[in-house]
mmCIF file of C-alpha atoms and ligand atoms in Angstrom:
data_model
loop_
_atom_site.group_PDB
_atom_site.id
_atom_site.type_symbol
_atom_site.label_atom_id
_atom_site.label_comp_id
_atom_site.label_asym_id
_atom_site.label_seq_id
_atom_site.Cartn_x
_atom_site.Cartn_y
_atom_site.Cartn_z
ATOM 1 C CA UNK A 1 7.089 26.344 -9.234
ATOM 2 C CA UNK A 2 8.477 24.237 -12.074
ATOM 3 C CA UNK A 3 10.004 20.874 -11.243
ATOM 4 C CA UNK A 4 13.577 21.913 -12.056
ATOM 5 C CA UNK A 5 13.485 24.683 -9.456
ATOM 6 C CA UNK A 6 11.631 22.408 -7.082
ATOM 7 C CA UNK A 7 14.387 19.807 -7.341
ATOM 8 C CA UNK A 8 16.984 22.317 -6.114
ATOM 9 C CA UNK A 9 15.315 22.155 -2.698
ATOM 10 C CA UNK A 10 16.707 18.636 -2.361
ATOM 11 C CA UNK A 11 20.327 19.748 -2.739
ATOM 12 C CA UNK A 12 20.077 21.167 0.778
ATOM 13 C CA UNK A 13 21.765 18.470 2.853
ATOM 14 C CA UNK A 14 20.843 20.224 6.107
ATOM 15 C CA UNK A 15 17.197 19.489 5.417
ATOM 16 C CA UNK A 16 17.220 16.518 3.065
ATOM 17 C CA UNK A 17 19.100 13.241 3.148
ATOM 18 C CA UNK A 18 18.186 10.563 0.639
ATOM 19 C CA UNK A 19 18.050 10.160 -3.117
ATOM 20 C CA UNK A 20 16.207 11.818 -6.001
ATOM 21 C CA UNK A 21 15.835 9.848 -9.245
ATOM 22 C CA UNK A 22 14.643 11.282 -12.570
ATOM 23 C CA UNK A 23 12.041 9.735 -14.862
ATOM 24 C CA UNK A 24 11.976 6.629 -12.737
ATOM 25 C CA UNK A 25 9.668 3.945 -14.152
ATOM 26 C CA UNK A 26 6.928 3.308 -11.600
ATOM 27 C CA UNK A 27 6.342 -0.142 -13.088
ATOM 28 C CA UNK A 28 9.602 -1.098 -11.306
ATOM 29 C CA UNK A 29 8.133 -0.058 -7.965
ATOM 30 C CA UNK A 30 4.721 -1.741 -8.093
ATOM 31 C CA UNK A 31 3.870 -5.414 -7.701
ATOM 32 C CA UNK A 32 1.619 -5.212 -10.801
ATOM 33 C CA UNK A 33 4.562 -3.889 -12.877
ATOM 34 C CA UNK A 34 2.353 -1.186 -14.409
ATOM 35 C CA UNK A 35 2.884 2.583 -14.556
ATOM 36 C CA UNK A 36 4.731 5.314 -16.430
ATOM 37 C CA UNK A 37 7.586 7.412 -15.031
ATOM 38 C CA UNK A 38 7.738 9.661 -11.997
ATOM 39 C CA UNK A 39 9.494 12.874 -13.072
ATOM 40 C CA UNK A 40 11.062 12.883 -9.600
ATOM 41 C CA UNK A 41 11.233 9.759 -7.444
ATOM 42 C CA UNK A 42 12.261 10.892 -3.983
ATOM 43 C CA UNK A 43 13.460 8.438 -1.345
ATOM 44 C CA UNK A 44 14.046 10.217 1.974
ATOM 45 C CA UNK A 45 16.570 8.466 4.211
ATOM 46 C CA UNK A 46 14.993 9.529 7.508
ATOM 47 C CA UNK A 47 11.743 10.908 8.959
ATOM 48 C CA UNK A 48 12.974 14.522 8.992
ATOM 49 C CA UNK A 49 13.783 14.306 5.273
ATOM 50 C CA UNK A 50 10.377 12.766 4.541
ATOM 51 C CA UNK A 51 8.671 15.608 6.393
ATOM 52 C CA UNK A 52 10.824 18.114 4.477
ATOM 53 C CA UNK A 53 9.935 16.518 1.106
ATOM 54 C CA UNK A 54 6.215 16.553 1.931
ATOM 55 C CA UNK A 55 6.401 20.163 3.061
ATOM 56 C CA UNK A 56 8.205 21.178 -0.154
ATOM 57 C CA UNK A 57 5.513 19.484 -2.269
ATOM 58 C CA UNK A 58 2.567 20.921 -0.378
ATOM 59 C CA UNK A 59 3.957 24.455 -0.110
ATOM 60 C CA UNK A 60 5.087 24.362 -3.767
ATOM 61 C CA UNK A 61 1.653 23.023 -4.822
ATOM 62 C CA UNK A 62 3.357 20.075 -6.511
ATOM 63 C CA UNK A 63 1.206 16.982 -7.066
ATOM 64 C CA UNK A 64 2.761 14.058 -5.236
ATOM 65 C CA UNK A 65 2.033 10.539 -4.139
ATOM 66 C CA UNK A 66 3.354 8.743 -1.046
ATOM 67 C CA UNK A 67 4.408 5.236 -2.021
ATOM 68 C CA UNK A 68 5.125 2.291 0.237
ATOM 69 C CA UNK A 69 5.714 -1.118 -1.327
ATOM 70 C CA UNK A 70 3.479 -0.414 -4.338
ATOM 71 C CA UNK A 71 1.486 -3.615 -3.838
ATOM 72 C CA UNK A 72 -1.941 -2.000 -3.836
ATOM 73 C CA UNK A 73 -1.584 0.718 -6.475
ATOM 74 C CA UNK A 74 -1.766 0.990 -10.263
ATOM 75 C CA UNK A 75 -0.112 4.120 -11.684
ATOM 76 C CA UNK A 76 -1.299 5.690 -14.937
ATOM 77 C CA UNK A 77 0.697 5.079 -18.108
ATOM 78 C CA UNK A 78 1.662 8.769 -18.479
ATOM 79 C CA UNK A 79 3.321 8.723 -15.071
ATOM 80 C CA UNK A 80 3.100 11.469 -12.451
ATOM 81 C CA UNK A 81 5.199 14.381 -11.246
ATOM 82 C CA UNK A 82 6.522 13.403 -7.840
ATOM 83 C CA UNK A 83 6.568 10.163 -5.890
ATOM 84 C CA UNK A 84 7.844 10.148 -2.318
ATOM 85 C CA UNK A 85 8.779 6.612 -1.407
ATOM 86 C CA UNK A 86 9.011 5.603 2.262
ATOM 87 C CA UNK A 87 11.018 2.430 1.849
ATOM 88 C CA UNK A 88 14.212 3.759 3.439
ATOM 89 C CA UNK A 89 12.349 4.406 6.707
ATOM 90 C CA UNK A 90 12.713 0.759 7.540
ATOM 91 C CA UNK A 91 13.937 0.600 11.129
ATOM 92 C CA UNK A 92 12.641 -2.231 13.303
ATOM 93 C CA UNK A 93 13.372 -2.416 17.009
ATOM 94 C CA UNK A 94 11.898 -4.088 20.030
ATOM 95 C CA UNK A 95 10.744 -1.893 22.872
ATOM 96 C CA UNK A 96 9.195 -2.428 26.248
ATOM 97 C CA UNK A 97 6.153 -0.428 27.271
ATOM 98 C CA UNK A 98 4.117 -2.381 29.775
ATOM 99 C CA UNK A 99 4.844 -5.572 27.838
ATOM 100 C CA UNK A 100 6.507 -6.694 24.628
ATOM 101 C CA UNK A 101 6.323 -4.289 21.715
ATOM 102 C CA UNK A 102 8.017 -3.602 18.394
ATOM 103 C CA UNK A 103 8.588 -0.136 16.892
ATOM 104 C CA UNK A 104 8.642 -0.142 13.128
ATOM 105 C CA UNK A 105 9.383 2.544 10.527
ATOM 106 C CA UNK A 106 6.604 3.171 7.981
ATOM 107 C CA UNK A 107 8.747 1.886 5.125
ATOM 108 C CA UNK A 108 9.701 -1.434 6.717
ATOM 109 C CA UNK A 109 8.462 -4.322 4.584
ATOM 110 C CA UNK A 110 6.550 -7.149 6.238
ATOM 111 C CA UNK A 111 9.165 -9.678 5.138
ATOM 112 C CA UNK A 112 11.647 -7.729 7.289
ATOM 113 C CA UNK A 113 9.249 -7.522 10.242
ATOM 114 C CA UNK A 114 8.610 -11.277 10.129
ATOM 115 C CA UNK A 115 12.344 -11.990 9.876
ATOM 116 C CA UNK A 116 12.940 -9.733 12.899
ATOM 117 C CA UNK A 117 10.189 -11.464 14.922
ATOM 118 C CA UNK A 118 11.605 -14.861 14.018
ATOM 119 C CA UNK A 119 15.119 -13.859 15.053
ATOM 120 C CA UNK A 120 13.954 -12.243 18.318
ATOM 121 C CA UNK A 121 11.449 -15.068 18.965
ATOM 122 C CA UNK A 122 8.439 -12.720 19.049
ATOM 123 C CA UNK A 123 4.935 -13.846 18.128
ATOM 124 C CA UNK A 124 1.678 -12.319 16.903
ATOM 125 C CA UNK A 125 2.389 -11.402 13.296
ATOM 126 C CA UNK A 126 2.825 -14.889 11.803
ATOM 127 C CA UNK A 127 -0.400 -14.516 9.677
ATOM 128 C CA UNK A 128 1.328 -11.619 7.881
ATOM 129 C CA UNK A 129 4.057 -13.910 6.546
ATOM 130 C CA UNK A 130 4.284 -13.374 2.789
ATOM 131 C CA UNK A 131 2.251 -10.127 2.785
ATOM 132 C CA UNK A 132 3.658 -7.689 0.222
ATOM 133 C CA UNK A 133 4.294 -4.068 1.034
ATOM 134 C CA UNK A 134 5.204 -1.895 3.966
ATOM 135 C CA UNK A 135 3.901 -1.247 7.459
ATOM 136 C CA UNK A 136 2.729 2.257 6.395
ATOM 137 C CA UNK A 137 0.794 0.862 3.429
ATOM 138 C CA UNK A 138 -0.790 -1.833 5.606
ATOM 139 C CA UNK A 139 -1.890 0.772 8.175
ATOM 140 C CA UNK A 140 -3.368 2.955 5.420
ATOM 141 C CA UNK A 141 -5.286 -0.006 3.934
ATOM 142 C CA UNK A 142 -5.843 -1.826 7.247
ATOM 143 C CA UNK A 143 -4.561 -4.913 5.466
ATOM 144 C CA UNK A 144 -5.811 -8.177 6.926
ATOM 145 C CA UNK A 145 -4.505 -11.680 6.509
ATOM 146 C CA UNK A 146 -5.832 -14.973 7.802
ATOM 147 C CA UNK A 147 -7.939 -13.339 10.525
ATOM 148 C CA UNK A 148 -5.383 -10.746 11.669
ATOM 149 C CA UNK A 149 -5.857 -7.053 10.780
ATOM 150 C CA UNK A 150 -3.062 -4.502 10.879
ATOM 151 C CA UNK A 151 -4.840 -2.682 13.702
ATOM 152 C CA UNK A 152 -5.245 -5.856 15.812
ATOM 153 C CA UNK A 153 -1.872 -5.373 17.531
ATOM 154 C CA UNK A 154 -1.500 -1.633 16.970
ATOM 155 C CA UNK A 155 -0.694 0.553 19.987
ATOM 156 C CA UNK A 156 0.214 3.928 18.502
ATOM 157 C CA UNK A 157 1.340 5.688 15.331
ATOM 158 C CA UNK A 158 3.623 8.690 14.870
ATOM 159 C CA UNK A 159 2.464 10.669 11.837
ATOM 160 C CA UNK A 160 2.806 13.986 10.062
ATOM 161 C CA UNK A 161 -0.425 15.956 9.915
ATOM 162 C CA UNK A 162 -0.230 17.646 6.501
ATOM 163 C CA UNK A 163 -2.827 20.236 7.557
ATOM 164 C CA UNK A 164 -0.498 21.937 10.052
ATOM 165 C CA UNK A 165 2.816 20.087 9.441
ATOM 166 C CA UNK A 166 2.954 18.960 13.062
ATOM 167 C CA UNK A 167 4.215 15.532 14.029
ATOM 168 C CA UNK A 168 1.526 13.895 16.147
ATOM 169 C CA UNK A 169 0.925 10.732 18.084
ATOM 170 C CA UNK A 170 -2.180 8.629 17.397
ATOM 171 C CA UNK A 171 -3.210 6.218 20.166
ATOM 172 C CA UNK A 172 -5.266 3.366 18.806
ATOM 173 C CA UNK A 173 -9.005 3.735 19.205
ATOM 174 C CA UNK A 174 -10.792 0.550 18.065
ATOM 175 C CA UNK A 175 -13.770 2.647 16.872
ATOM 176 C CA UNK A 176 -11.561 4.119 14.109
ATOM 177 C CA UNK A 177 -10.913 0.743 12.493
ATOM 178 C CA UNK A 178 -12.942 -1.756 10.484
ATOM 179 C CA UNK A 179 -12.542 -4.036 7.463
ATOM 180 C CA UNK A 180 -10.298 -2.023 5.073
ATOM 181 C CA UNK A 181 -11.059 1.139 7.075
ATOM 182 C CA UNK A 182 -8.335 3.113 8.835
ATOM 183 C CA UNK A 183 -8.079 6.633 10.278
ATOM 184 C CA UNK A 184 -5.230 7.165 7.776
ATOM 185 C CA UNK A 185 -7.488 6.568 4.723
ATOM 186 C CA UNK A 186 -7.966 10.310 4.164
ATOM 187 C CA UNK A 187 -4.377 10.599 2.889
ATOM 188 C CA UNK A 188 -3.729 13.685 5.045
ATOM 189 C CA UNK A 189 -1.802 11.892 7.767
ATOM 190 C CA UNK A 190 1.531 10.498 6.673
ATOM 191 C CA UNK A 191 2.666 7.606 8.823
ATOM 192 C CA UNK A 192 6.254 7.785 10.059
ATOM 193 C CA UNK A 193 6.452 4.999 12.624
ATOM 194 C CA UNK A 194 4.153 2.594 14.473
ATOM 195 C CA UNK A 195 4.320 0.531 17.633
ATOM 196 C CA UNK A 196 2.657 -2.878 17.952
ATOM 197 C CA UNK A 197 2.272 -5.395 20.749
ATOM 198 C CA UNK A 198 3.878 -8.807 20.288
ATOM 199 C CA UNK A 199 3.990 -11.971 22.360
ATOM 200 C CA UNK A 200 6.732 -14.262 23.580
ATOM 201 C CA UNK A 201 7.593 -16.993 21.056
ATOM 202 C CA UNK A 202 7.512 -17.036 17.228
ATOM 203 C CA UNK A 203 5.200 -19.746 15.839
ATOM 204 C CA UNK A 204 7.288 -21.136 12.985
ATOM 205 C CA UNK A 205 4.720 -23.694 11.857
ATOM 206 C CA UNK A 206 1.937 -21.058 11.639
ATOM 207 C CA UNK A 207 4.257 -18.827 9.624
ATOM 208 C CA UNK A 208 5.113 -21.691 7.248
ATOM 209 C CA UNK A 209 1.452 -22.709 6.902
ATOM 210 C CA UNK A 210 0.576 -19.112 5.982
ATOM 211 C CA UNK A 211 3.124 -18.907 3.202
ATOM 212 C CA UNK A 212 2.097 -22.355 1.941
ATOM 213 C CA UNK A 213 -1.530 -21.214 1.782
ATOM 214 C CA UNK A 214 -0.548 -18.095 -0.199
ATOM 215 C CA UNK A 215 1.449 -20.269 -2.587
ATOM 216 C CA UNK A 216 -1.484 -22.638 -3.008
ATOM 217 C CA UNK A 217 -3.797 -19.696 -3.826
ATOM 218 C CA UNK A 218 -1.351 -18.614 -6.556
ATOM 219 C CA UNK A 219 -0.332 -15.301 -4.944
ATOM 220 C CA UNK A 220 3.198 -15.476 -6.315
ATOM 221 C CA UNK A 221 2.481 -16.939 -9.775
ATOM 222 C CA UNK A 222 2.253 -13.649 -11.698
ATOM 223 C CA UNK A 223 2.530 -9.894 -11.081
ATOM 224 C CA UNK A 224 -0.643 -8.571 -9.426
ATOM 225 C CA UNK A 225 -1.857 -6.109 -6.811
ATOM 226 C CA UNK A 226 -3.562 -8.779 -4.711
ATOM 227 C CA UNK A 227 -7.334 -8.758 -4.355
ATOM 228 C CA UNK A 228 -8.867 -6.117 -6.601
ATOM 229 C CA UNK A 229 -12.278 -5.886 -4.911
ATOM 230 C CA UNK A 230 -13.389 -5.802 -1.288
ATOM 231 C CA UNK A 231 -15.605 -8.498 0.153
ATOM 232 C CA UNK A 232 -18.907 -7.372 1.638
ATOM 233 C CA UNK A 233 -19.785 -9.670 4.525
ATOM 234 C CA UNK A 234 -20.630 -13.050 3.027
ATOM 235 C CA UNK A 235 -20.614 -11.566 -0.484
ATOM 236 C CA UNK A 236 -17.150 -12.781 -1.445
ATOM 237 C CA UNK A 237 -15.948 -10.803 -4.477
ATOM 238 C CA UNK A 238 -13.935 -13.698 -5.940
ATOM 239 C CA UNK A 239 -16.954 -16.022 -5.829
ATOM 240 C CA UNK A 240 -19.257 -13.437 -7.473
ATOM 241 C CA UNK A 241 -16.721 -12.875 -10.277
ATOM 242 C CA UNK A 242 -16.157 -16.602 -10.732
ATOM 243 C CA UNK A 243 -19.926 -17.135 -11.063
ATOM 244 C CA UNK A 244 -19.851 -14.714 -14.019
ATOM 245 C CA UNK A 245 -17.375 -17.046 -15.738
ATOM 246 C CA UNK A 246 -14.674 -14.381 -15.843
ATOM 247 C CA UNK A 247 -11.616 -16.380 -14.748
ATOM 248 C CA UNK A 248 -9.011 -16.034 -17.515
ATOM 249 C CA UNK A 249 -10.817 -13.060 -19.152
ATOM 250 C CA UNK A 250 -8.356 -10.618 -20.732
ATOM 251 C CA UNK A 251 -8.332 -6.953 -21.768
ATOM 252 C CA UNK A 252 -5.088 -6.108 -23.553
ATOM 253 C CA UNK A 253 -2.290 -7.409 -21.354
ATOM 254 C CA UNK A 254 -4.401 -7.648 -18.183
ATOM 255 C CA UNK A 255 -6.085 -10.889 -17.207
ATOM 256 C CA UNK A 256 -8.392 -12.171 -14.474
ATOM 257 C CA UNK A 257 -6.152 -14.815 -12.895
ATOM 258 C CA UNK A 258 -7.312 -18.232 -14.136
ATOM 259 C CA UNK A 259 -6.716 -19.547 -10.580
ATOM 260 C CA UNK A 260 -8.134 -16.632 -8.495
ATOM 261 C CA UNK A 261 -11.107 -14.591 -9.746
ATOM 262 C CA UNK A 262 -10.360 -11.603 -7.475
ATOM 263 C CA UNK A 263 -6.785 -11.190 -8.774
ATOM 264 C CA UNK A 264 -5.980 -9.302 -11.982
ATOM 265 C CA UNK A 265 -2.568 -10.312 -13.268
ATOM 266 C CA UNK A 266 -0.029 -8.933 -15.711
ATOM 267 C CA UNK A 267 1.246 -12.283 -16.991
ATOM 268 C CA UNK A 268 3.541 -11.038 -19.757
ATOM 269 C CA UNK A 269 4.400 -7.631 -18.315
ATOM 270 C CA UNK A 270 2.464 -5.894 -21.125
ATOM 271 C CA UNK A 271 -0.600 -4.660 -19.228
ATOM 272 C CA UNK A 272 -1.250 -0.925 -19.139
ATOM 273 C CA UNK A 273 -3.181 1.152 -16.614
ATOM 274 C CA UNK A 274 -5.959 1.484 -19.200
ATOM 275 C CA UNK A 275 -6.109 -2.315 -19.676
ATOM 276 C CA UNK A 276 -6.425 -2.928 -15.939
ATOM 277 C CA UNK A 277 -9.016 -0.178 -15.498
ATOM 278 C CA UNK A 278 -11.062 -1.474 -18.460
ATOM 279 C CA UNK A 279 -10.975 -5.006 -17.033
ATOM 280 C CA UNK A 280 -12.063 -3.686 -13.627
ATOM 281 C CA UNK A 281 -15.031 -1.872 -15.214
ATOM 282 C CA UNK A 282 -15.949 -4.978 -17.227
ATOM 283 C CA UNK A 283 -15.940 -7.121 -14.069
ATOM 284 C CA UNK A 284 -18.039 -4.576 -12.163
ATOM 285 C CA UNK A 285 -20.604 -4.445 -14.990
ATOM 286 C CA UNK A 286 -20.828 -8.229 -15.324
ATOM 287 C CA UNK A 287 -21.194 -8.746 -11.567
ATOM 288 C CA UNK A 288 -23.857 -6.036 -11.389
ATOM 289 C CA UNK A 289 -25.766 -7.568 -14.320
ATOM 290 C CA UNK A 290 -25.704 -11.070 -12.843
ATOM 291 C CA UNK A 291 -25.949 -10.410 -9.101
ATOM 292 C CA UNK A 292 -27.195 -6.803 -8.775
ATOM 293 C CA UNK A 293 -24.181 -6.081 -6.558
ATOM 294 C CA UNK A 294 -21.818 -3.092 -6.940
ATOM 295 C CA UNK A 295 -18.304 -4.314 -6.271
ATOM 296 C CA UNK A 296 -16.047 -1.849 -4.446
ATOM 297 C CA UNK A 297 -12.385 -1.592 -5.402
ATOM 298 C CA UNK A 298 -9.621 -2.285 -2.957
ATOM 299 C CA UNK A 299 -6.807 -1.538 -5.419
ATOM 300 C CA UNK A 300 -6.064 2.175 -5.893
ATOM 301 C CA UNK A 301 -5.789 3.700 -9.377
ATOM 302 C CA UNK A 302 -3.492 6.714 -9.347
ATOM 303 C CA UNK A 303 -3.979 9.128 -12.208
ATOM 304 C CA UNK A 304 -1.890 12.060 -13.390
ATOM 305 C CA UNK A 305 -4.415 14.882 -13.348
ATOM 306 C CA UNK A 306 -5.025 14.972 -9.650
ATOM 307 C CA UNK A 307 -2.514 12.439 -8.479
ATOM 308 C CA UNK A 308 -5.265 11.201 -6.242
ATOM 309 C CA UNK A 309 -6.599 7.696 -5.930
ATOM 310 C CA UNK A 310 -9.349 6.959 -8.466
ATOM 311 C CA UNK A 311 -11.897 4.945 -6.508
ATOM 312 C CA UNK A 312 -14.186 4.206 -9.417
ATOM 313 C CA UNK A 313 -17.073 5.739 -7.477
ATOM 314 C CA UNK A 314 -16.896 9.352 -8.686
HETATM 315 C C1 FAD B 1 0.311 -11.115 -4.034
HETATM 316 C C2 FAD B 1 -0.386 -10.143 -3.119
HETATM 317 C C3 FAD B 1 -1.078 -10.605 -2.021
HETATM 318 C C4 FAD B 1 -1.751 -9.713 -1.182
HETATM 319 N N1 FAD B 1 -2.396 -10.208 -0.084
HETATM 320 C C5 FAD B 1 -3.050 -9.354 0.736
HETATM 321 C C6 FAD B 1 -3.715 -9.852 1.909
HETATM 322 O O1 FAD B 1 -3.674 -11.034 2.241
HETATM 323 N N2 FAD B 1 -4.391 -8.955 2.675
HETATM 324 C C7 FAD B 1 -4.433 -7.620 2.364
HETATM 325 O O2 FAD B 1 -5.060 -6.846 3.104
HETATM 326 N N3 FAD B 1 -3.793 -7.127 1.282
HETATM 327 C C8 FAD B 1 -3.101 -7.956 0.468
HETATM 328 N N4 FAD B 1 -2.443 -7.458 -0.628
HETATM 329 C C9 FAD B 1 -2.512 -6.017 -0.937
HETATM 330 C C10 FAD B 1 -1.337 -5.182 -0.385
HETATM 331 O O3 FAD B 1 -0.203 -5.989 -0.222
HETATM 332 C C11 FAD B 1 -1.669 -4.519 0.939
HETATM 333 O O4 FAD B 1 -2.761 -3.643 0.806
HETATM 334 C C12 FAD B 1 -0.467 -3.742 1.500
HETATM 335 O O5 FAD B 1 -0.719 -3.485 2.855
HETATM 336 C C13 FAD B 1 -0.175 -2.434 0.777
HETATM 337 O O6 FAD B 1 1.047 -1.919 1.294
HETATM 338 P P1 FAD B 1 2.075 -1.112 0.386
HETATM 339 O O7 FAD B 1 3.196 -0.674 1.239
HETATM 340 O O8 FAD B 1 2.435 -1.890 -0.811
HETATM 341 O O9 FAD B 1 1.181 0.141 0.002
HETATM 342 P P2 FAD B 1 1.180 0.965 -1.372
HETATM 343 O O10 FAD B 1 0.563 0.109 -2.431
HETATM 344 O O11 FAD B 1 2.510 1.527 -1.645
HETATM 345 O O12 FAD B 1 0.182 2.136 -0.993
HETATM 346 C C14 FAD B 1 -1.158 1.870 -0.629
HETATM 347 C C15 FAD B 1 -1.747 3.158 -0.031
HETATM 348 O O13 FAD B 1 -1.092 3.415 1.215
HETATM 349 C C16 FAD B 1 -0.613 4.762 1.235
HETATM 350 N N5 FAD B 1 0.601 4.795 2.049
HETATM 351 C C17 FAD B 1 1.707 4.028 1.917
HETATM 352 N N6 FAD B 1 2.610 4.347 2.870
HETATM 353 C C18 FAD B 1 2.064 5.351 3.604
HETATM 354 C C19 FAD B 1 2.503 6.128 4.724
HETATM 355 N N7 FAD B 1 3.699 5.943 5.275
HETATM 356 N N8 FAD B 1 1.662 7.072 5.228
HETATM 357 C C20 FAD B 1 0.448 7.281 4.679
HETATM 358 N N9 FAD B 1 -0.018 6.597 3.614
HETATM 359 C C21 FAD B 1 0.777 5.637 3.086
HETATM 360 C C22 FAD B 1 -0.335 5.086 -0.235
HETATM 361 O O14 FAD B 1 -0.319 6.493 -0.451
HETATM 362 C C23 FAD B 1 -1.507 4.386 -0.908
HETATM 363 O O15 FAD B 1 -2.648 5.220 -0.873
HETATM 364 C C24 FAD B 1 -1.736 -8.325 -1.466
HETATM 365 C C25 FAD B 1 -1.013 -7.854 -2.570
HETATM 366 C C26 FAD B 1 -0.336 -8.750 -3.378
HETATM 367 C C27 FAD B 1 0.453 -8.215 -4.540
#
C-alpha cells in the first residue's frame, strides 16, 4: 500500500481521532535535535486511535516507529515513513487500589507527572524530577534516576499486544526487570497506560535537589539524548571515556560534552545522524583499545531501511 492510500485510513473519524502531519521534521521531536522528516507524523488523541493507527501500519506492512518524548532516540537523516507519537495520551489521575496510586497515560511527560504529584501532595517520584520524556518511553527503557527505576513503583501496565492486537494487562513481576531491562524492550507491546504506587506527601526539597544535581551535571546545557552508553556494574561508561581523553572530541557537528563524557551533544544544531553514529563508533573503539571493554549503547539509532533500532551489535 502506498502512503497516499494509507493516509486515507486516517480520514475515518469513527476510528481515528488525532492529527496527521506531512514531512514533519523529526529533529523537532527529539532532544538531540537530529533527524530527517517523517512522511507521516501521526498523533492519536486517544488509546483507541493509537491502536487503530498501529493496526493500519502492521496490516498495511508500513514501517513505523512509536515515539514518546524522543529523548533517547536518534533518527536517520533521510527520515522514515511513519511515526506514531504517543504524546497526546497524557492523562494523569489518582486512583485508589489498596493504597495510593496514580494512573498515567503512556504519553504523559515526567514534568507533568511531577507537577501532578506536587499539586496532589503525593510522594515517591521526586528522583524523576527533570527527567526528559514520557512514561511509556521510561517503561520501555526502564529509565532510572538517582536510585529509583521506573519499575520500582510500577503496579500494572495496559498494553497492545501487536502479535494478536489484543489489549492486555501486565502485572509487575520483579523478575522481568533489571538495569535498563524491561519486558517491553522487544517493541511488540505498545504501552497505553500504567499504574504506579505513590506515598502520602511530596518531598519538595528532594525534588529541588534532584533538579539542581541535573543542572550541575550539565544536563540542560546543550541538546543531547542523555547518557549514550550503559554502565556495567562498577565500569562507569563516562569514566572509561574520560580516561581515553575524549571529552570535547568532535565528529562533524556532534561532540562529546566537555563536561560529561557519557553525553554526546549537538551544540550548534548541526549534527547529523551520521556524525553521532561515527562519534559513537570512535568512542567504542577507543574504549576497547584502552580498557578492553565493549561499551553497550543506551541511545537508540533509528534507521530508514528497517525502521528498527540499530543497537550497534549486529
Ligand atoms: C538531558 C537528559 C537526561 C537524561 N537523564 C536520564 C536519566 O537520569 N536516567 C535515564 O534512565 N535516562 C535518562 N535520559 C534518557 C531518556 O530521557 C529516557 O530514556 C526516557 O525514559 C526516554 O523516554 P522517551 O519518552 O523520550 O522515549 P523515546 O526516546 O521517545 O523512545 C525510547 C524507546 O521507547 C519506545 N517507546 C516510547 N513510548 C512507547 C510506548 N508507549 N510503548 C512502547 N514503546 C514505547 C520507543 O519506541 C523507543 O524504542 C536522559 C535524556 C536526556 C536528554
